[in-house]
Amino acid sequence: MHWKLIDNAEDAVYVTVLDPGEEAVAVLSGFARDQKLTAAQVTAVGAFELATVGWFDRSARKYQPISVDEQCEVLSLLGDVAVGSDGPQLHLHAVLGLSDGTTRGGHLLSGLVWPTLEVIIREAPAELRKTDHPELGIALIDLDR
């Protein structure tokens, strides 16, 4: 991954470019930890060789994986970064375009980059905290913390 900080008076903007073969969620999670991000918005476009998105199964309280076992375009990747119990946590959703024009979408669980993923991370001058909700099975941003 290559990245550049574009700093202005109001917030920091990181432009990151992931390389072929990098696993997007792991690389971006590491970047968020390394930069000590406490609140940020994430957007991206690019492509994956393989990917897994998830649909949150409310009754099971976990993500059910949806495999995308082919080259796909990242038509939209949106999300945020907030501080969880183990430090900065990504929450990313993706819409992936397939060769026949159909799409798969959901919570991005993994994505093997090919040939690139261009990511913009806009840091907010704040700290957002996530709180675990065992009754839901997920951690959510807690505006009171």
Short mmCIF file of C-alpha atoms in Angstrom, two decimals:
data_model
loop_
_atom_site.label_atom_id
_atom_site.label_comp_id
_atom_site.label_asym_id
_atom_site.label_seq_id
_atom_site.Cartn_x
_atom_site.Cartn_y
_atom_site.Cartn_z
CA MET A 1 0.00 0.00 0.00
CA HIS A 2 1.10 3.52 -0.77
CA TRP A 3 -0.41 6.55 0.90
CA LYS A 4 -0.20 10.30 1.05
CA LEU A 5 -1.51 12.73 3.65
CA ILE A 6 -3.31 15.73 2.24
CA ASP A 7 -3.63 18.08 5.19
CA ASN A 8 -5.81 21.14 5.33
CA ALA A 9 -7.03 23.44 8.07
CA GLU A 10 -10.19 21.50 8.84
CA ASP A 11 -9.25 17.82 8.68
CA ALA A 12 -6.71 15.34 7.42
CA VAL A 13 -7.34 13.41 4.25
CA TYR A 14 -5.36 10.26 3.47
CA VAL A 15 -5.22 8.98 -0.10
CA THR A 16 -4.23 5.31 -0.08
CA VAL A 17 -3.62 3.01 -3.02
CA LEU A 18 -3.58 -0.72 -2.36
CA ASP A 19 -1.48 -3.04 -4.51
CA PRO A 20 -2.40 -6.29 -6.26
CA GLY A 21 -2.63 -9.19 -3.82
CA GLU A 22 -3.20 -7.10 -0.69
CA GLU A 23 -6.16 -8.05 1.50
CA ALA A 24 -8.12 -4.80 1.79
CA VAL A 25 -9.73 -5.18 5.21
CA ALA A 26 -6.49 -6.26 6.90
CA VAL A 27 -4.39 -3.54 5.24
CA LEU A 28 -6.90 -0.76 5.96
CA SER A 29 -7.37 -1.95 9.56
CA GLY A 30 -3.61 -1.84 10.04
CA PHE A 31 -3.46 1.62 8.52
CA ALA A 32 -6.20 2.87 10.89
CA ARG A 33 -4.24 1.47 13.86
CA ASP A 34 -0.91 2.87 12.65
CA GLN A 35 -2.38 6.36 12.13
CA LYS A 36 -4.32 6.14 15.41
CA LEU A 37 -7.56 7.14 13.68
CA THR A 38 -10.39 7.87 16.13
CA ALA A 39 -13.09 9.04 13.70
CA ALA A 40 -13.02 8.87 9.92
CA GLN A 41 -15.08 8.40 6.79
CA VAL A 42 -13.91 5.89 4.16
CA THR A 43 -14.72 5.73 0.43
CA ALA A 44 -13.09 3.65 -2.30
CA VAL A 45 -13.22 2.36 -5.85
CA GLY A 46 -11.15 -0.30 -7.57
CA ALA A 47 -11.38 -4.04 -8.07
CA PHE A 48 -10.99 -7.37 -6.29
CA GLU A 49 -9.79 -10.73 -7.53
CA LEU A 50 -11.95 -12.41 -4.86
CA ALA A 51 -14.08 -11.00 -2.08
CA THR A 52 -16.47 -11.91 0.70
CA VAL A 53 -19.29 -9.67 1.79
CA GLY A 54 -21.65 -10.42 4.63
CA TRP A 55 -25.32 -10.15 5.35
CA PHE A 56 -26.08 -9.65 9.05
CA ASP A 57 -28.32 -12.46 10.24
CA ARG A 58 -30.30 -10.90 13.03
CA SER A 59 -31.43 -14.15 14.64
CA ALA A 60 -27.94 -15.68 14.59
CA ARG A 61 -26.30 -12.34 15.51
CA LYS A 62 -23.51 -12.79 13.01
CA TYR A 63 -22.60 -12.07 9.41
CA GLN A 64 -23.49 -14.78 6.92
CA PRO A 65 -20.73 -14.79 4.27
CA ILE A 66 -21.48 -14.26 0.59
CA SER A 67 -18.50 -15.34 -1.50
CA VAL A 68 -17.61 -13.56 -4.71
CA ASP A 69 -15.21 -16.01 -6.37
CA GLU A 70 -14.44 -13.97 -9.47
CA GLN A 71 -12.91 -10.70 -10.58
CA CYS A 72 -15.26 -7.88 -9.57
CA GLU A 73 -15.36 -4.11 -9.73
CA VAL A 74 -15.69 -2.18 -6.48
CA LEU A 75 -18.57 0.01 -7.59
CA SER A 76 -18.96 1.55 -4.16
CA LEU A 77 -17.18 1.09 -0.87
CA LEU A 78 -18.36 3.26 2.03
CA GLY A 79 -17.73 3.15 5.71
CA ASP A 80 -16.31 4.64 8.85
CA VAL A 81 -13.65 4.23 11.49
CA ALA A 82 -14.45 4.47 15.19
CA VAL A 83 -12.65 3.33 18.32
CA GLY A 84 -13.74 -0.05 19.64
CA SER A 85 -12.55 -2.24 22.48
CA ASP A 86 -9.40 -3.19 20.52
CA GLY A 87 -8.63 0.21 19.01
CA PRO A 88 -9.75 1.66 15.67
CA GLN A 89 -12.36 -0.49 13.92
CA LEU A 90 -13.51 -0.33 10.32
CA HIS A 91 -17.14 -0.67 9.32
CA LEU A 92 -17.25 -1.05 5.54
CA HIS A 93 -20.04 -1.83 3.09
CA ALA A 94 -19.37 -2.66 -0.57
CA VAL A 95 -21.30 -3.06 -3.80
CA LEU A 96 -19.36 -5.30 -6.19
CA GLY A 97 -20.06 -5.47 -9.92
CA LEU A 98 -19.77 -8.87 -11.64
CA SER A 99 -18.95 -9.71 -15.26
CA ASP A 100 -22.60 -10.27 -16.19
CA GLY A 101 -23.66 -6.88 -14.84
CA THR A 102 -25.17 -8.19 -11.61
CA THR A 103 -24.01 -7.06 -8.20
CA ARG A 104 -23.27 -8.49 -4.79
CA GLY A 105 -23.22 -6.30 -1.74
CA GLY A 106 -22.98 -6.21 2.00
CA HIS A 107 -20.57 -5.73 4.87
CA LEU A 108 -17.04 -6.13 3.45
CA LEU A 109 -15.45 -9.09 5.22
CA SER A 110 -12.47 -9.51 2.87
CA GLY A 111 -11.26 -8.45 -0.54
CA LEU A 112 -8.13 -9.51 -2.41
CA VAL A 113 -7.10 -6.47 -4.46
CA TRP A 114 -6.50 -6.72 -8.20
CA PRO A 115 -5.33 -4.51 -9.81
CA THR A 116 -5.89 -1.63 -7.36
CA LEU A 117 -8.08 -0.17 -4.65
CA GLU A 118 -8.06 3.62 -4.35
CA VAL A 119 -9.21 4.67 -0.89
CA ILE A 120 -9.92 8.11 0.53
CA ILE A 121 -9.95 8.34 4.32
CA ARG A 122 -11.21 11.64 5.68
CA GLU A 123 -10.37 12.04 9.36
CA ALA A 124 -12.80 13.98 11.53
CA PRO A 125 -11.58 16.22 14.36
CA ALA A 126 -13.37 14.06 16.93
CA GLU A 127 -13.34 10.71 18.63
CA LEU A 128 -16.11 8.21 18.00
CA ARG A 129 -16.47 5.23 20.31
CA LYS A 130 -18.15 1.90 19.66
CA THR A 131 -19.96 0.00 22.38
CA ASP A 132 -20.53 -3.74 22.24
CA HIS A 133 -24.19 -4.75 22.19
CA PRO A 134 -24.29 -8.47 23.06
CA GLU A 135 -28.05 -8.53 22.57
CA LEU A 136 -27.49 -7.51 18.93
CA GLY A 137 -24.19 -9.30 18.35
CA ILE A 138 -22.38 -6.19 17.11
CA ALA A 139 -20.64 -3.03 18.30
CA LEU A 140 -22.29 0.26 17.38
CA ILE A 141 -21.15 3.88 17.53
CA ASP A 142 -22.19 5.30 20.88
CA LEU A 143 -22.72 9.07 20.66
CA ASP A 144 -22.88 9.38 24.46
CA ARG A 145 -19.29 8.18 24.95
#
